[in-house]
Coordinates of C-alpha atoms in Angstrom, one line a residue:
Chain A
M236 CA 18.0 -49.7 59.2
I237 CA 15.6 -52.6 58.6
A238 CA 13.7 -50.3 55.9
L239 CA 17.2 -49.6 54.5
W240 CA 17.8 -53.3 54.3
K241 CA 14.7 -53.9 52.5
R242 CA 15.4 -51.4 50.0
L243 CA 19.0 -53.0 49.3
K244 CA 17.1 -56.3 48.8
I245 CA 14.9 -54.9 46.2
M246 CA 17.8 -53.0 44.5
L247 CA 19.6 -56.2 44.2
R248 CA 16.8 -58.5 43.2
R249 CA 14.3 -58.0 40.7
S250 CA 11.5 -59.7 42.5
D251 CA 10.9 -60.7 46.0
D252 CA 9.3 -64.2 44.5
Q253 CA 10.8 -66.6 42.5
P254 CA 10.1 -66.5 38.7
P255 CA 7.8 -69.3 38.0
E256 CA 9.5 -71.8 35.3
T257 CA 6.7 -71.4 32.8
L258 CA 4.4 -68.1 32.6
P259 CA 1.2 -68.6 30.6
E260 CA 0.9 -66.0 28.2
R261 CA -2.6 -65.8 27.4
H262 CA -4.6 -63.2 29.2
A263 CA -7.9 -63.8 30.7
E264 CA -10.3 -61.3 28.7
G265 CA -13.7 -60.8 27.8
E266 CA -16.3 -62.9 28.8
V267 CA -13.9 -64.8 30.7
L268 CA -12.4 -61.9 32.8
D269 CA -15.9 -60.6 33.7
A270 CA -17.3 -64.0 34.7
A271 CA -14.1 -64.6 37.0
T272 CA -13.6 -61.1 38.4
L273 CA -16.0 -58.8 39.8
Q274 CA -16.8 -54.9 39.8
P275 CA -16.7 -53.1 43.2
N276 CA -20.4 -52.6 44.0
W277 CA -19.9 -48.9 45.5
R278 CA -23.9 -48.6 46.0
L279 CA -23.8 -51.6 48.5
A280 CA -21.1 -49.3 50.4
A281 CA -23.4 -46.3 49.9
M282 CA -25.9 -48.3 51.9
A283 CA -23.7 -49.4 54.7
L284 CA -22.4 -46.0 55.0
A285 CA -26.1 -44.5 55.1
E286 CA -26.7 -46.7 57.5
E287 CA -23.9 -45.8 59.7
L288 CA -24.7 -42.1 59.2
R289 CA -28.6 -42.8 59.6
P290 CA -28.8 -40.6 63.1
W291 CA -26.9 -37.7 61.8
L292 CA -28.7 -37.7 58.0
E293 CA -32.1 -37.6 60.1
G294 CA -30.8 -34.8 62.1
R295 CA -30.2 -36.5 65.5
E296 CA -26.8 -35.5 66.3
P297 CA -27.1 -31.8 66.4
D298 CA -23.7 -31.3 67.9
R299 CA -22.0 -32.2 64.7
N300 CA -22.7 -30.4 61.4
H301 CA -20.2 -32.0 59.4
R302 CA -19.3 -35.6 58.4
V303 CA -16.4 -36.2 56.1
L304 CA -15.7 -39.4 54.1
I305 CA -11.9 -40.2 53.0
G306 CA -10.7 -42.8 50.8
P307 CA -7.4 -43.6 49.2
P308 CA -7.0 -44.0 45.2
G309 CA -9.1 -47.0 44.2
C310 CA -11.5 -46.5 46.7
D311 CA -14.3 -44.3 45.0
V312 CA -15.3 -42.1 47.8
S313 CA -17.1 -39.6 45.1
T314 CA -19.4 -42.8 43.7
V315 CA -20.5 -43.7 47.0
L316 CA -21.4 -40.2 48.2
H317 CA -23.1 -39.4 44.7
A318 CA -25.0 -42.7 45.3
I319 CA -26.2 -41.6 48.8
S320 CA -27.4 -38.2 47.2
Q321 CA -29.2 -40.0 44.7
Q322 CA -30.8 -42.2 47.0
Q323 CA -31.7 -39.4 49.6
K324 CA -32.4 -36.6 46.9
L325 CA -29.6 -34.3 48.2
L326 CA -28.2 -31.1 46.8
T327 CA -25.0 -32.1 45.4
F328 CA -21.9 -29.7 44.5
G329 CA -20.0 -30.7 41.5
P330 CA -16.1 -30.3 41.1
L331 CA -14.7 -27.0 39.8
T332 CA -12.4 -26.5 36.8
S333 CA -9.0 -25.2 37.4
E334 CA -10.0 -21.8 35.6
A335 CA -13.0 -21.7 38.1
I336 CA -10.5 -22.1 40.9
L337 CA -8.1 -19.7 40.0
G338 CA -11.0 -17.1 38.5
K339 CA -11.9 -14.1 40.2
S340 CA -15.2 -15.4 40.6
A341 CA -14.4 -18.2 42.2
G342 CA -16.6 -20.1 45.0
A343 CA -19.5 -17.9 43.6
G344 CA -21.5 -21.3 42.8
W345 CA -21.5 -22.3 46.5
A346 CA -23.8 -19.8 47.6
A347 CA -26.1 -22.5 48.6
L348 CA -24.3 -23.1 51.6
A349 CA -25.5 -20.2 53.3
D350 CA -28.9 -20.2 52.0
S351 CA -30.9 -20.9 55.0
S352 CA -34.2 -21.5 53.0
L353 CA -32.9 -24.9 51.7
S354 CA -33.4 -28.2 53.5
G355 CA -31.6 -31.3 54.3
V356 CA -28.1 -32.5 53.7
L357 CA -25.7 -30.9 51.5
V358 CA -23.4 -32.7 49.8
I359 CA -19.7 -32.3 48.1
P360 CA -18.7 -35.7 46.8
Q361 CA -15.1 -34.4 45.6
L362 CA -13.4 -32.1 47.5
A363 CA -10.0 -33.1 45.9
R364 CA -11.4 -31.3 42.8
C365 CA -12.5 -28.1 44.3
Y366 CA -8.9 -26.7 45.4
L367 CA -5.4 -26.4 43.5
R368 CA -2.0 -26.7 45.0
H369 CA -1.8 -22.8 44.1
A370 CA -1.8 -19.8 46.2
N371 CA -5.1 -18.8 44.8
G372 CA -6.5 -22.1 45.2
L373 CA -5.5 -22.4 48.9
S374 CA -7.2 -19.3 49.2
L375 CA -10.2 -20.2 47.9
I376 CA -10.5 -23.8 49.8
R377 CA -10.3 -21.6 52.8
R378 CA -12.8 -19.5 52.0
L379 CA -15.2 -22.7 51.2
L380 CA -14.2 -24.4 54.5
E381 CA -15.1 -21.4 56.4
Q382 CA -18.4 -21.2 54.3
I383 CA -19.0 -25.1 55.4
V384 CA -18.1 -24.6 58.8
A385 CA -20.7 -21.2 59.0
S386 CA -23.2 -23.0 57.0
P387 CA -26.6 -23.6 58.9
H388 CA -27.1 -27.0 56.9
R389 CA -25.5 -30.3 57.7
V390 CA -22.6 -31.0 55.1
L391 CA -21.3 -34.4 54.2
V392 CA -18.0 -34.2 52.2
G393 CA -15.5 -36.9 50.4
C394 CA -12.2 -36.2 49.8
D395 CA -9.6 -38.2 48.4
S396 CA -6.8 -39.3 51.3
W397 CA -3.8 -37.5 49.5
A398 CA -6.0 -34.4 49.5
W399 CA -7.0 -34.5 52.8
A400 CA -3.3 -34.9 54.1
F401 CA -2.2 -32.3 52.2
L402 CA -4.9 -29.7 53.4
H403 CA -4.7 -30.8 57.0
R404 CA -0.9 -29.5 56.7
A405 CA -1.6 -26.6 54.6
I406 CA -4.5 -25.3 56.4
G407 CA -6.0 -27.6 59.2
I408 CA -9.0 -29.0 57.6
E409 CA -9.5 -31.7 60.3
D410 CA -9.4 -29.3 62.9
L411 CA -12.3 -27.6 61.0
L412 CA -14.5 -30.4 60.1
G413 CA -13.5 -33.0 62.5
E414 CA -12.3 -36.6 62.0
P415 CA -13.2 -38.1 58.9
L416 CA -14.7 -41.6 58.5
T417 CA -12.7 -44.1 56.2
F418 CA -13.5 -47.5 54.8
A419 CA -11.9 -50.5 56.7
P420 CA -8.9 -52.0 55.1
F421 CA -9.5 -55.4 53.4
D422 CA -7.5 -58.1 55.1
G423 CA -7.0 -61.5 53.7
A424 CA -10.5 -62.6 55.1
R425 CA -12.4 -59.7 53.6
L426 CA -10.6 -59.8 50.5
D427 CA -11.1 -63.9 50.0
S428 CA -14.9 -63.2 51.0
W429 CA -15.2 -60.4 48.6
L430 CA -13.5 -62.2 45.9
R431 CA -15.8 -65.2 46.4
S432 CA -19.0 -63.3 46.4
N433 CA -19.0 -63.0 42.6
G434 CA -21.2 -66.1 41.8
Q435 CA -19.6 -67.4 38.8
V436 CA -16.2 -67.9 40.5
A437 CA -17.2 -71.3 41.4
D438 CA -17.0 -72.2 37.9
Y439 CA -13.0 -71.7 37.7
E440 CA -10.1 -73.3 39.3
F441 CA -7.9 -70.5 40.3
R442 CA -4.0 -71.3 41.0
Q443 CA -1.0 -69.4 41.3
V444 CA 1.3 -69.7 38.5
G445 CA 3.6 -72.2 39.4
S446 CA 1.8 -73.9 41.8
E447 CA -1.4 -76.6 41.6
K448 CA -2.6 -75.2 44.6
S449 CA -6.3 -73.8 44.7
L450 CA -6.4 -70.0 45.7
F451 CA -9.8 -70.5 47.2
P452 CA -9.6 -73.4 49.3
E453 CA -12.6 -74.5 51.5
P454 CA -12.7 -72.5 54.4
P455 CA -13.3 -74.3 57.6
K456 CA -16.6 -74.7 58.9
S457 CA -18.0 -72.0 61.1
D458 CA -18.0 -74.4 64.4
H459 CA -14.4 -75.4 63.8
E460 CA -11.6 -73.9 66.1
D461 CA -9.8 -72.3 63.3
A462 CA -13.1 -70.6 61.6
S463 CA -12.5 -67.5 63.4
S464 CA -8.7 -67.0 62.3
W465 CA -9.4 -68.4 58.7
S466 CA -7.9 -65.3 56.5
G467 CA -7.9 -66.7 53.1
S468 CA -5.2 -68.8 51.5
P469 CA -1.4 -67.1 51.5
F470 CA -1.9 -65.8 48.0
I471 CA -4.9 -63.6 48.9
Q472 CA -3.0 -62.5 52.2
R473 CA 0.0 -61.3 50.3
L474 CA -2.1 -59.8 47.7
A475 CA -4.3 -57.9 50.5
A476 CA -1.0 -56.8 52.2
Y477 CA 0.5 -56.1 48.7
S478 CA -2.4 -53.6 48.1
R479 CA -2.2 -52.1 51.7
G480 CA -5.8 -53.3 52.1
N481 CA -7.2 -51.1 49.3
P482 CA -9.9 -53.3 47.5
G483 CA -9.5 -51.3 44.3
V484 CA -5.8 -51.8 44.1
A485 CA -6.0 -55.8 45.1
L486 CA -8.9 -55.9 42.1
A487 CA -6.4 -54.4 39.9
F488 CA -3.8 -56.9 40.6
W489 CA -6.2 -59.7 40.5
R490 CA -7.6 -58.6 37.0
A491 CA -4.5 -57.7 35.6
G492 CA -2.7 -61.1 36.6
L493 CA -5.4 -63.6 35.7
R494 CA -4.0 -66.2 32.8
R495 CA -5.2 -69.0 31.0
G496 CA -3.5 -72.3 29.9
E497 CA -2.2 -72.7 26.4
P498 CA -4.1 -75.4 24.3
E499 CA -2.3 -78.2 23.8
S500 CA -2.3 -80.5 20.4
K501 CA -4.0 -84.1 20.7
E502 CA -5.5 -83.0 23.8
S503 CA -9.0 -84.6 24.7
A504 CA -12.4 -83.1 25.0
D505 CA -12.4 -83.8 28.8
S506 CA -8.9 -82.5 29.0
A507 CA -9.4 -79.4 26.9
R508 CA -12.8 -78.4 29.3
D509 CA -10.5 -79.1 32.4
R510 CA -7.7 -76.9 30.8
E511 CA -10.1 -74.1 30.3
S512 CA -11.8 -74.1 34.1
V513 CA -8.3 -73.4 35.2
L514 CA -7.1 -69.7 35.5
W515 CA -3.7 -68.8 36.6
V516 CA -3.1 -65.8 38.9
V517 CA 0.4 -63.8 38.5
P518 CA 1.6 -62.6 41.9
P519 CA 1.5 -58.6 42.1
S520 CA 5.2 -58.5 42.7
Q521 CA 5.6 -59.6 39.0
L522 CA 3.0 -57.0 37.7
T523 CA 4.0 -54.1 39.4
P524 CA 6.2 -51.6 36.8
R525 CA 9.6 -50.7 37.9
I526 CA 10.6 -47.3 39.0
S527 CA 13.1 -46.4 36.3
D528 CA 16.5 -45.2 37.3
E529 CA 15.9 -42.3 35.0
V530 CA 12.9 -41.1 37.2
D531 CA 14.3 -37.5 38.6
R532 CA 12.7 -34.9 40.7
V533 CA 10.2 -33.5 38.1
H534 CA 8.9 -37.2 37.3
R535 CA 8.1 -37.2 41.4
F536 CA 6.4 -33.9 41.3
V537 CA 4.1 -34.9 38.6
L538 CA 3.3 -38.2 40.6
H539 CA 3.0 -36.5 43.8
S540 CA 0.6 -33.6 42.3
L541 CA -1.7 -36.0 40.6
L542 CA -2.0 -37.8 43.9
L543 CA -2.4 -34.9 45.7
H544 CA -5.8 -33.8 43.4
G545 CA -7.0 -37.5 42.4
G546 CA -5.8 -36.9 38.8
M547 CA -5.3 -34.0 36.8
T548 CA -5.3 -32.8 33.3
L549 CA -1.8 -31.3 31.6
S550 CA -3.0 -28.0 31.7
S551 CA -3.7 -28.1 35.5
L552 CA -0.6 -29.6 35.7
Q553 CA 1.4 -26.9 34.1
L554 CA -0.8 -24.4 36.5
I555 CA 1.0 -26.0 39.4
L556 CA 4.1 -26.9 38.5
P557 CA 7.0 -24.6 37.8
F558 CA 8.5 -25.9 34.6
D559 CA 7.8 -25.6 31.1
R560 CA 5.1 -27.4 29.2
A561 CA 7.5 -29.4 27.3
D562 CA 9.2 -30.2 30.5
I563 CA 6.0 -31.5 31.8
V564 CA 5.0 -33.2 28.7
R565 CA 8.4 -35.0 28.4
R566 CA 8.0 -36.4 31.9
V567 CA 4.4 -37.4 31.3
T568 CA 5.2 -39.4 28.0
S569 CA 8.0 -41.0 30.0
L570 CA 5.9 -42.0 33.0
Q571 CA 3.1 -43.5 30.9
R572 CA 5.8 -45.4 28.9
W573 CA 6.9 -46.9 32.1
G574 CA 3.6 -47.8 32.8
L575 CA 3.5 -45.6 36.3
L576 CA 0.5 -43.3 34.5
E577 CA -2.6 -43.8 32.5
A578 CA -5.0 -41.0 30.9
R579 CA -8.6 -41.3 30.7
D580 CA -10.4 -38.8 29.0
E581 CA -7.6 -36.6 29.4
I582 CA -7.2 -37.0 33.1
M583 CA -4.0 -38.5 34.2
Q584 CA -3.8 -40.6 37.2
V585 CA -1.1 -43.1 38.7
R586 CA -2.0 -46.7 37.6
L587 CA -3.7 -48.8 40.4
L588 CA -0.9 -51.3 39.7
A589 CA 2.1 -48.8 40.1
Y590 CA 0.2 -47.3 43.2
P591 CA 1.9 -49.3 45.9
I592 CA 5.4 -48.6 44.3
V593 CA 4.7 -45.0 43.3
R594 CA 3.6 -44.4 47.0
Q595 CA 6.5 -46.1 48.6
N596 CA 8.9 -44.4 46.2
L597 CA 7.6 -41.2 47.3
L598 CA 7.6 -42.1 51.1
D599 CA 11.3 -42.7 50.6
E600 CA 11.9 -39.7 48.8
G601 CA 10.5 -37.5 51.7
F602 CA 7.2 -36.6 50.0
L603 CA 4.0 -36.1 52.0
T604 CA 2.0 -39.4 51.8
D605 CA -1.4 -40.1 53.1
G606 CA -2.1 -42.4 56.1
F607 CA -3.4 -45.6 54.3
Chain B
M15 CA 84.0 -41.2 66.1
P16 CA 82.4 -43.1 68.7
D17 CA 79.2 -40.8 68.5
T18 CA 78.6 -41.8 64.7
K19 CA 79.3 -45.4 65.2
V20 CA 76.7 -45.4 67.9
T21 CA 74.1 -43.6 65.7
R22 CA 74.8 -45.9 62.8
E23 CA 74.4 -49.0 65.1
E24 CA 71.1 -47.4 66.8
V25 CA 70.0 -46.7 63.4
S26 CA 70.5 -50.2 62.0
R27 CA 68.6 -51.6 65.1
I28 CA 65.7 -49.5 64.5
L29 CA 65.4 -50.2 60.6
R30 CA 65.3 -53.8 59.2
D31 CA 68.0 -54.9 56.9
W32 CA 67.2 -54.4 53.0
D33 CA 67.1 -58.4 52.7
E34 CA 64.5 -58.4 55.4
I35 CA 62.2 -56.0 54.1
P36 CA 59.4 -57.8 52.3
V37 CA 59.4 -55.3 49.2
L38 CA 57.0 -57.2 47.1
E39 CA 54.5 -57.4 50.2
A40 CA 54.8 -53.3 50.8
L41 CA 54.3 -52.6 47.5
L42 CA 51.1 -54.7 47.3
V43 CA 49.7 -53.4 50.4
L44 CA 50.5 -49.6 48.9
V45 CA 48.9 -50.5 45.8
A46 CA 45.9 -52.5 47.6
G47 CA 45.3 -49.9 50.1
F48 CA 45.2 -46.8 47.3
L49 CA 42.9 -48.6 44.9
L50 CA 40.5 -49.4 48.0
I51 CA 40.8 -45.8 49.0
L52 CA 39.8 -45.0 45.4
A53 CA 37.2 -47.5 45.1
I54 CA 35.5 -46.3 48.3
K55 CA 35.6 -42.8 47.1
W56 CA 34.3 -43.6 43.8
S57 CA 31.4 -45.9 44.9
F58 CA 30.0 -43.9 47.8
P59 CA 28.3 -41.0 45.8
R60 CA 27.0 -43.6 43.2
F61 CA 25.7 -46.1 45.7
T62 CA 23.8 -43.4 47.5
K63 CA 22.6 -42.0 44.3
R64 CA 20.6 -45.2 44.0
L65 CA 19.4 -45.2 47.7
P66 CA 16.0 -43.7 48.6
G67 CA 16.6 -39.6 49.2
R68 CA 16.1 -39.9 53.2
F69 CA 19.1 -42.7 53.5
R70 CA 21.6 -40.7 51.5
L71 CA 22.8 -38.1 54.4
W72 CA 22.9 -41.5 56.9
V73 CA 25.3 -43.2 54.4
L74 CA 27.5 -40.3 53.1
P75 CA 29.2 -39.4 56.1
W76 CA 31.0 -42.9 56.5
E77 CA 32.7 -42.6 53.4
P78 CA 36.1 -40.4 54.9
V79 CA 35.7 -42.8 58.0
L80 CA 36.1 -45.7 55.8
R81 CA 38.9 -44.3 54.0
M82 CA 40.8 -43.0 57.1
G83 CA 40.3 -46.7 58.4
V84 CA 41.9 -48.1 55.2
L85 CA 44.9 -45.7 55.5
L86 CA 45.4 -46.6 59.3
L87 CA 45.0 -50.2 58.5
M88 CA 47.6 -49.7 55.5
I89 CA 50.3 -47.6 57.9
A90 CA 49.8 -50.4 61.1
W91 CA 50.6 -53.1 58.3
L92 CA 53.5 -51.4 56.4
I93 CA 55.4 -49.9 59.2
P94 CA 56.4 -53.3 60.8
L95 CA 57.9 -54.1 57.6
F96 CA 60.1 -51.3 57.8
I97 CA 61.2 -51.1 61.5
H98 CA 61.5 -53.4 64.4
P99 CA 58.3 -52.3 66.2
T100 CA 60.1 -52.3 69.5
P101 CA 58.8 -49.6 72.0
E102 CA 61.9 -48.0 71.9
N103 CA 62.3 -47.8 68.1
V104 CA 58.5 -46.7 68.0
L105 CA 59.5 -43.9 70.6
A106 CA 62.5 -43.0 68.3
I107 CA 60.8 -42.6 65.2
S108 CA 57.8 -40.8 66.9
G109 CA 60.6 -38.1 68.1
A110 CA 62.2 -37.8 64.8
L111 CA 58.4 -37.2 63.2
A112 CA 57.6 -35.0 65.5
V113 CA 60.6 -32.7 64.9
V114 CA 59.9 -32.7 61.2
L115 CA 56.3 -31.9 61.6
G116 CA 57.0 -29.4 64.1
F117 CA 59.4 -27.4 61.8
A118 CA 59.2 -28.4 58.2
F119 CA 55.3 -29.7 57.7
K120 CA 53.9 -27.7 60.7
D121 CA 51.0 -26.4 58.7
Y122 CA 50.4 -29.7 56.6
A123 CA 50.5 -31.5 60.1
S124 CA 48.1 -28.8 61.4
S125 CA 45.5 -29.5 58.7
L126 CA 45.9 -33.7 59.2
I127 CA 45.1 -33.6 63.0
A128 CA 42.3 -30.9 62.1
G129 CA 40.9 -33.4 59.6
V130 CA 41.0 -36.1 62.3
V131 CA 39.2 -34.2 64.9
A132 CA 36.6 -33.1 62.2
L133 CA 35.9 -36.7 61.8
Y134 CA 35.0 -37.0 65.3
E135 CA 33.6 -33.6 66.3
R136 CA 31.5 -33.2 62.5
P137 CA 31.7 -29.3 62.1
Y138 CA 31.1 -30.4 58.7
R139 CA 30.6 -34.1 57.0
N140 CA 29.4 -35.0 53.2
G141 CA 26.5 -33.7 51.8
D142 CA 26.5 -30.6 54.5
W143 CA 26.1 -27.2 52.9
V144 CA 28.3 -25.2 54.6
K145 CA 30.1 -21.5 55.0
I146 CA 33.6 -21.2 55.8
E147 CA 35.0 -17.5 55.4
D148 CA 33.4 -16.7 51.9
T149 CA 32.9 -20.0 50.3
Y150 CA 29.6 -21.5 50.5
G151 CA 28.9 -24.8 49.1
E152 CA 28.4 -28.8 49.2
V153 CA 30.9 -30.7 51.0
K154 CA 31.8 -33.2 48.6
S155 CA 34.7 -35.0 50.1
L156 CA 36.8 -34.7 53.5
D157 CA 40.5 -35.8 52.3
L158 CA 43.3 -35.9 54.5
R159 CA 44.5 -32.3 54.4
T160 CA 41.6 -30.5 52.9
V161 CA 37.5 -30.3 52.9
Q162 CA 36.3 -30.1 49.2
I163 CA 33.3 -27.8 48.7
L164 CA 31.6 -27.5 45.7
T165 CA 30.0 -23.8 45.3
P166 CA 26.5 -23.1 43.7
D167 CA 28.8 -21.8 40.7
D168 CA 30.3 -25.5 40.2
T169 CA 34.0 -24.3 41.5
L170 CA 35.4 -26.8 43.7
V171 CA 37.1 -25.2 46.6
A172 CA 39.8 -27.0 48.7
M173 CA 39.8 -25.7 51.9
P174 CA 42.2 -26.7 54.6
H175 CA 40.9 -28.2 57.5
S176 CA 42.9 -26.2 59.9
K177 CA 40.7 -23.2 59.1
M178 CA 38.4 -25.1 61.9
W179 CA 40.9 -23.7 64.4
T180 CA 40.3 -20.3 63.9
T181 CA 37.4 -19.4 61.5
A182 CA 33.6 -20.2 62.3
I183 CA 32.0 -22.9 60.4
Y184 CA 28.6 -22.3 59.3
N185 CA 26.6 -25.5 58.6
G186 CA 23.0 -25.1 57.1
N187 CA 21.9 -28.7 57.5
S188 CA 24.5 -30.8 59.5
G189 CA 23.6 -34.3 58.3
Q190 CA 20.0 -33.5 57.6
R191 CA 18.3 -33.6 54.3
D192 CA 16.5 -30.4 55.0
L193 CA 17.7 -26.7 55.2
M194 CA 15.9 -23.4 55.8
C195 CA 15.6 -21.5 52.7
V196 CA 14.5 -17.9 52.9
A197 CA 12.8 -15.7 50.0
D198 CA 13.0 -11.9 50.6
F199 CA 10.2 -9.6 49.5
Y200 CA 10.4 -5.6 49.9
L201 CA 7.3 -3.7 49.7
H202 CA 6.1 -0.2 49.6
P203 CA 4.8 0.5 53.1
E204 CA 0.9 0.9 52.0
H205 CA -0.4 -2.2 52.0
D206 CA -2.7 -4.9 54.1
G207 CA 0.2 -7.0 55.9
Q208 CA -2.0 -9.7 57.0
T209 CA -3.1 -10.5 53.5
V210 CA 0.3 -10.2 52.3
R211 CA 1.7 -12.5 55.1
Q212 CA -1.5 -15.2 54.4
S213 CA -0.4 -14.8 50.8
L214 CA 3.1 -15.5 51.1
T215 CA 2.3 -18.5 53.5
D216 CA 0.2 -20.0 50.7
V217 CA 2.8 -19.3 48.3
A218 CA 5.0 -21.9 50.3
W219 CA 2.3 -24.3 50.7
A220 CA 2.0 -24.4 47.1
S221 CA 5.5 -24.9 46.1
P222 CA 6.1 -28.7 45.0
Y223 CA 9.7 -28.1 46.7
L224 CA 8.1 -27.9 50.2
Q225 CA 9.0 -30.0 53.1
F226 CA 5.8 -30.7 54.9
Q227 CA 7.6 -31.7 58.4
K228 CA 8.9 -28.4 58.9
P229 CA 6.8 -25.1 59.6
V230 CA 6.5 -22.3 57.2
L231 CA 7.0 -18.8 58.7
V232 CA 7.0 -15.2 57.6
V233 CA 8.7 -12.5 59.2
V234 CA 8.0 -8.9 58.3
A235 CA 10.0 -6.1 59.9
E236 CA 9.3 -2.3 58.8
K237 CA 12.3 -0.4 57.7
P238 CA 12.4 3.3 56.7
W239 CA 11.9 2.5 52.9
G240 CA 8.9 -0.1 53.0
T241 CA 8.4 -3.4 54.8
H242 CA 10.6 -6.3 54.4
Y243 CA 9.1 -10.0 54.2
R244 CA 11.2 -13.0 54.8
L245 CA 9.4 -16.3 53.6
K246 CA 11.2 -18.9 55.6
A247 CA 10.5 -22.4 54.8
Y248 CA 12.3 -25.9 54.0
P249 CA 12.5 -27.9 50.9
I250 CA 12.3 -31.5 50.6
D251 CA 16.5 -31.9 49.8
G252 CA 18.6 -29.2 50.5
R253 CA 20.3 -29.5 47.3
D254 CA 17.0 -28.2 45.9
Q255 CA 17.4 -25.0 47.8
F256 CA 18.2 -22.4 44.7
L257 CA 15.4 -23.9 42.7
F258 CA 13.1 -23.5 46.0
V259 CA 14.2 -20.3 46.5
S260 CA 13.4 -19.3 43.1
D261 CA 10.1 -20.9 42.7
L262 CA 8.9 -19.0 46.1
T263 CA 10.3 -15.9 44.4
L264 CA 8.4 -16.1 41.4
R265 CA 5.2 -17.1 42.9
G266 CA 5.4 -14.8 45.4
K267 CA 5.9 -12.0 42.9
A268 CA 2.8 -13.3 40.9
A269 CA 0.9 -13.2 44.3
L270 CA 1.8 -9.9 45.4
Q271 CA 1.2 -8.3 42.0
Q272 CA -2.4 -9.8 42.2
L273 CA -2.9 -8.2 45.6
G274 CA -1.8 -5.1 44.0
A275 CA 0.8 -4.8 46.2
V276 CA 4.0 -2.2 45.0
P277 CA 7.5 -2.9 45.3
A278 CA 9.6 -0.9 47.7
V279 CA 11.9 1.6 45.9
A280 CA 15.2 1.8 46.8
P281 CA 15.9 4.9 48.6
H282 CA 18.4 7.4 46.4
A283 CA 21.7 8.1 47.5
A284 CA 21.9 11.7 48.8
P285 CA 24.3 13.6 46.0
P286 CA 27.6 15.1 47.5
E287 CA 27.2 18.9 48.5
G288 CA 29.4 21.2 46.5

């Protein structure tokens, strides 16, 4: 009933936040955007993971042959595992094309799993790109998992959280490969610390649109009684909660929400300098695309399929969905127009800005979701 | 004629005089109640469409209950406007009504009472997929006398509630969103049953309509003419049952063709002798 009441509130109101009286129009971009934000450094995450897995990587845990790392969209698990693979010079298995998955010789390239002449750890950075939600695709992934389980090698697997949830239901992947590792969620304190870690952040004053308060107030000193409970400013806490602890999603909202003040006529040089150093941040609820009333079941099937596979091409979508190409193209076009979908190098994915609302909508409609 | 005089006096004691009856108030209550019932009937389906799918079947069944409530309120308001509501008068009116209903409108009354019982016992409710006699479809509305069932061929059937006294009511989902669907496959007996069974299970998992909270089951039965496979699974929303079964059937046909399984051939009827 509480969830129903919350949905009713959203239906009756456009936004949970009060709209600001004035909303700066100038997006922060170019050098200012790069200076004021940061890119996720997945190599640092790779180093931390490698340190965590050191006993296993060195073969000092003989009872475990497989380790799995999963992460939601926005947490680039495959980049982390690629970085470990490069650092330690491990054999890596690349993703498969749709034709390769559904073809007769599917799985032929994975013979190395059974090759006992090889040494070291084998890495599969993107298991989500090695299956398709298709009868043949499931048959292939089942065979591949049997090969991984039977392999004489230690195998490190990376998988998207949505694909993991689906494969666990369909073929019991967690029973085969064991409980996966994942990244700790970014709460307010972590997110605050991460956003501050960009050295140039100190050159700017970040304020929420409609408020004069800084988004990065001075944290209490370590010997202060409030130091241990410090969790960032209320805006940063709300951003962390809205992003469900997903740093990739939080960063997408942060970057999309940065605004600069408008130049005023007859302002002094000091005043202009002060204005240029202030960046306004729009709350994530005002950046989230709205789920249109025109969204139907086919739209949701498209979104769900893209999430289950970590992104797909149009031709792959056509292979797994029971609709005509024209129907799928029409839905994809409208989803792009509504800001829920984006295409990069022909691979369509749910936009990170739309991810929280798309996930909630799919959950409300009874679709399988991940556990993040 | 003393009896008639007593009867007229009795009637005049039961009914109010015309100048005592607030006709305008009665009309207003009647019209307002009627409009409110119409508004409830019109707005509920539209409101539930805007709700997330998982709340739809929680809210829809309350529509006939609300309409019944409004109707009872109207009756409770209107009756005292026309009669003196003393216990003796109410008993007298009830007696007269019983005679009328018992003889002239017994079937109508039977359906009315069955409708009230249906609200309580819930053999069907709005949004349920039911089969009553030969009619299968989605319950669209519970009216006073009938239940409106929309068949898959888009035909609206008004089934009297009184059917529930004597007819079995088959309810596919009983207030839930999910509803088991079955896709049948008939194969020539010479094939690998385990492989076919696994393949059909994968066919169900591959369908985007599949409800993950419910199990997927393949039931196999050997017949004289071949092997009968029944693929049982649940769609996310029962309204997609026909699309779901179609998807399972087409995916299943493709998968079985790939395996080289041969469809069973229906046995010929033996020609009559002579």
